[in-house]
């Protein structure tokens, strides 16, 4: 509200509730400045039982949050042949926000059905490890349509925020 009155758009309609996704933090000289970041993404190894890291340089608009970009890149799949995709390509990413060092990643229910022959933990921790290493988040909460009372592939409990799992990362050869 502004001075007790609801915030309205240019047509006089109330804007309604807003969250962090509705704001753009821009320190560049123009609204659509581009920046380049190096991130470490985690994908499945050949067996589907461990994570392998992949260093990637991403060039992106400053209008897109780094955490959203990381999840979108994970959904797109790896760029080299030593790594394998982990997230169902039909899943829709609904939102990604960081609050109090927890990254909240909200997918639709399609995410719950795995499309690849990888352990459920590998899919979940590819997201968690990539976000914890690439952003200021210390933990990741994965939600399905905003709900936390879900299990991924009936195996990984998504009810609590998850910490990075180094144990799933394959040893360097």
GROMACS .gro file of C-alpha atoms in nm:
model
  173
    1UNK     CA    1   0.000   0.000   0.000
    2UNK     CA    2   0.099   0.363  -0.043
    3UNK     CA    3  -0.031   0.596   0.228
    4UNK     CA    4  -0.298   0.338   0.314
    5UNK     CA    5  -0.423   0.296  -0.043
    6UNK     CA    6  -0.355  -0.019  -0.256
    7UNK     CA    7  -0.074   0.012  -0.510
    8UNK     CA    8  -0.223   0.040  -0.861
    9UNK     CA    9  -0.084  -0.003  -1.210
   10UNK     CA   10  -0.098   0.260  -1.485
   11UNK     CA   11  -0.462   0.165  -1.560
   12UNK     CA   12  -0.568   0.210  -1.197
   13UNK     CA   13  -0.603  -0.164  -1.123
   14UNK     CA   14  -0.468  -0.290  -0.786
   15UNK     CA   15  -0.131  -0.466  -0.826
   16UNK     CA   16  -0.194  -0.718  -0.545
   17UNK     CA   17   0.062  -0.926  -0.357
   18UNK     CA   18   0.419  -0.920  -0.481
   19UNK     CA   19   0.726  -1.127  -0.395
   20UNK     CA   20   1.097  -1.114  -0.473
   21UNK     CA   21   1.041  -1.241  -0.829
   22UNK     CA   22   0.851  -0.919  -0.905
   23UNK     CA   23   1.158  -0.700  -0.852
   24UNK     CA   24   1.475  -0.664  -1.057
   25UNK     CA   25   1.798  -0.576  -0.883
   26UNK     CA   26   1.999  -0.394  -1.145
   27UNK     CA   27   2.337  -0.235  -1.088
   28UNK     CA   28   2.415  -0.209  -1.460
   29UNK     CA   29   2.375   0.102  -1.669
   30UNK     CA   30   2.075  -0.029  -1.862
   31UNK     CA   31   1.778  -0.239  -1.762
   32UNK     CA   32   1.874  -0.530  -1.986
   33UNK     CA   33   2.248  -0.539  -1.916
   34UNK     CA   34   2.416  -0.872  -1.977
   35UNK     CA   35   2.660  -1.038  -1.744
   36UNK     CA   36   2.871  -1.351  -1.750
   37UNK     CA   37   2.902  -1.593  -1.459
   38UNK     CA   38   3.089  -1.918  -1.411
   39UNK     CA   39   2.881  -2.182  -1.235
   40UNK     CA   40   2.928  -2.544  -1.140
   41UNK     CA   41   2.635  -2.761  -1.241
   42UNK     CA   42   2.588  -3.119  -1.126
   43UNK     CA   43   2.452  -3.388  -1.354
   44UNK     CA   44   2.437  -3.768  -1.339
   45UNK     CA   45   2.731  -3.989  -1.426
   46UNK     CA   46   2.703  -4.280  -1.672
   47UNK     CA   47   2.567  -4.519  -1.406
   48UNK     CA   48   2.309  -4.270  -1.277
   49UNK     CA   49   2.425  -4.329  -0.920
   50UNK     CA   50   2.661  -4.033  -0.870
   51UNK     CA   51   2.692  -3.666  -0.957
   52UNK     CA   52   2.956  -3.522  -1.187
   53UNK     CA   53   3.035  -3.153  -1.192
   54UNK     CA   54   3.046  -2.943  -1.504
   55UNK     CA   55   3.193  -2.593  -1.509
   56UNK     CA   56   2.981  -2.371  -1.731
   57UNK     CA   57   3.008  -2.008  -1.832
   58UNK     CA   58   2.667  -1.851  -1.863
   59UNK     CA   59   2.592  -1.519  -2.027
   60UNK     CA   60   2.257  -1.384  -1.921
   61UNK     CA   61   2.038  -1.079  -1.880
   62UNK     CA   62   2.068  -0.909  -1.543
   63UNK     CA   63   1.688  -0.928  -1.530
   64UNK     CA   64   1.708  -1.305  -1.459
   65UNK     CA   65   1.817  -1.424  -1.115
   66UNK     CA   66   2.124  -1.645  -1.100
   67UNK     CA   67   1.937  -1.915  -0.906
   68UNK     CA   68   1.664  -1.935  -1.172
   69UNK     CA   69   1.928  -1.954  -1.443
   70UNK     CA   70   2.105  -2.243  -1.266
   71UNK     CA   71   1.783  -2.449  -1.243
   72UNK     CA   72   1.694  -2.374  -1.606
   73UNK     CA   73   2.042  -2.490  -1.717
   74UNK     CA   74   2.003  -2.810  -1.515
   75UNK     CA   75   1.668  -2.872  -1.686
   76UNK     CA   76   1.827  -2.818  -2.026
   77UNK     CA   77   2.085  -3.091  -1.956
   78UNK     CA   78   2.463  -3.114  -1.976
   79UNK     CA   79   2.672  -2.977  -2.259
   80UNK     CA   80   2.929  -3.259  -2.268
   81UNK     CA   81   2.893  -3.631  -2.318
   82UNK     CA   82   3.047  -3.735  -1.984
   83UNK     CA   83   2.738  -3.619  -1.797
   84UNK     CA   84   2.372  -3.712  -1.827
   85UNK     CA   85   2.051  -3.512  -1.766
   86UNK     CA   86   1.862  -3.558  -1.440
   87UNK     CA   87   1.542  -3.349  -1.446
   88UNK     CA   88   1.231  -3.455  -1.637
   89UNK     CA   89   1.230  -3.228  -1.946
   90UNK     CA   90   0.849  -3.201  -1.926
   91UNK     CA   91   0.864  -3.048  -1.576
   92UNK     CA   92   0.778  -2.681  -1.545
   93UNK     CA   93   0.973  -2.450  -1.318
   94UNK     CA   94   0.717  -2.227  -1.146
   95UNK     CA   95   0.947  -2.008  -0.936
   96UNK     CA   96   1.288  -1.981  -0.773
   97UNK     CA   97   1.356  -1.744  -0.484
   98UNK     CA   98   1.611  -1.709  -0.205
   99UNK     CA   99   1.509  -1.598   0.143
  100UNK     CA  100   1.712  -1.629   0.464
  101UNK     CA  101   1.982  -1.837   0.288
  102UNK     CA  102   1.726  -2.095   0.170
  103UNK     CA  103   1.659  -2.129  -0.202
  104UNK     CA  104   1.297  -2.223  -0.272
  105UNK     CA  105   1.252  -2.408  -0.601
  106UNK     CA  106   0.891  -2.465  -0.703
  107UNK     CA  107   0.811  -2.716  -0.978
  108UNK     CA  108   0.481  -2.847  -1.109
  109UNK     CA  109   0.385  -3.209  -1.029
  110UNK     CA  110   0.548  -3.338  -1.352
  111UNK     CA  111   0.883  -3.302  -1.170
  112UNK     CA  112   0.788  -3.594  -0.942
  113UNK     CA  113   0.807  -3.843  -1.230
  114UNK     CA  114   1.163  -3.919  -1.326
  115UNK     CA  115   1.237  -3.941  -1.695
  116UNK     CA  116   1.588  -4.082  -1.671
  117UNK     CA  117   1.747  -4.392  -1.523
  118UNK     CA  118   1.915  -4.217  -1.230
  119UNK     CA  119   1.880  -4.257  -0.856
  120UNK     CA  120   1.620  -4.019  -0.707
  121UNK     CA  121   1.888  -3.872  -0.479
  122UNK     CA  122   2.101  -3.785  -0.783
  123UNK     CA  123   1.822  -3.575  -0.935
  124UNK     CA  124   1.741  -3.392  -0.611
  125UNK     CA  125   2.103  -3.326  -0.513
  126UNK     CA  126   2.199  -3.211  -0.864
  127UNK     CA  127   1.965  -2.919  -0.791
  128UNK     CA  128   2.070  -2.874  -0.426
  129UNK     CA  129   2.447  -2.893  -0.485
  130UNK     CA  130   2.436  -2.667  -0.793
  131UNK     CA  131   2.237  -2.399  -0.611
  132UNK     CA  132   2.434  -2.410  -0.284
  133UNK     CA  133   2.763  -2.374  -0.474
  134UNK     CA  134   2.636  -2.113  -0.719
  135UNK     CA  135   2.435  -1.879  -0.494
  136UNK     CA  136   2.433  -1.746  -0.139
  137UNK     CA  137   2.184  -2.019  -0.038
  138UNK     CA  138   2.298  -2.265   0.231
  139UNK     CA  139   2.001  -2.501   0.182
  140UNK     CA  140   1.739  -2.574  -0.085
  141UNK     CA  141   1.367  -2.637  -0.035
  142UNK     CA  142   1.205  -2.809  -0.334
  143UNK     CA  143   0.828  -2.764  -0.350
  144UNK     CA  144   0.568  -2.908  -0.583
  145UNK     CA  145   0.298  -2.655  -0.673
  146UNK     CA  146   0.401  -2.471  -0.355
  147UNK     CA  147   0.358  -2.777  -0.130
  148UNK     CA  148   0.636  -2.936   0.076
  149UNK     CA  149   0.461  -3.259   0.181
  150UNK     CA  150   0.593  -3.456  -0.116
  151UNK     CA  151   0.846  -3.728  -0.182
  152UNK     CA  152   1.047  -3.740  -0.502
  153UNK     CA  153   1.001  -4.081  -0.667
  154UNK     CA  154   0.871  -4.207  -0.329
  155UNK     CA  155   1.232  -4.199  -0.206
  156UNK     CA  156   1.353  -3.847  -0.122
  157UNK     CA  157   1.162  -3.650   0.141
  158UNK     CA  158   1.107  -3.292   0.022
  159UNK     CA  159   0.935  -3.169   0.341
  160UNK     CA  160   1.249  -2.999   0.479
  161UNK     CA  161   1.520  -2.782   0.324
  162UNK     CA  162   1.816  -2.994   0.208
  163UNK     CA  163   2.187  -2.928   0.259
  164UNK     CA  164   2.454  -2.995  -0.003
  165UNK     CA  165   2.553  -3.364  -0.030
  166UNK     CA  166   2.918  -3.406  -0.121
  167UNK     CA  167   2.892  -3.784  -0.078
  168UNK     CA  168   2.704  -3.826  -0.405
  169UNK     CA  169   2.972  -3.653  -0.612
  170UNK     CA  170   3.179  -3.904  -0.810
  171UNK     CA  171   3.550  -3.904  -0.733
  172UNK     CA  172   3.761  -3.732  -0.997
  173UNK     CA  173   3.928  -3.984  -1.223
   0.00000   0.00000   0.00000
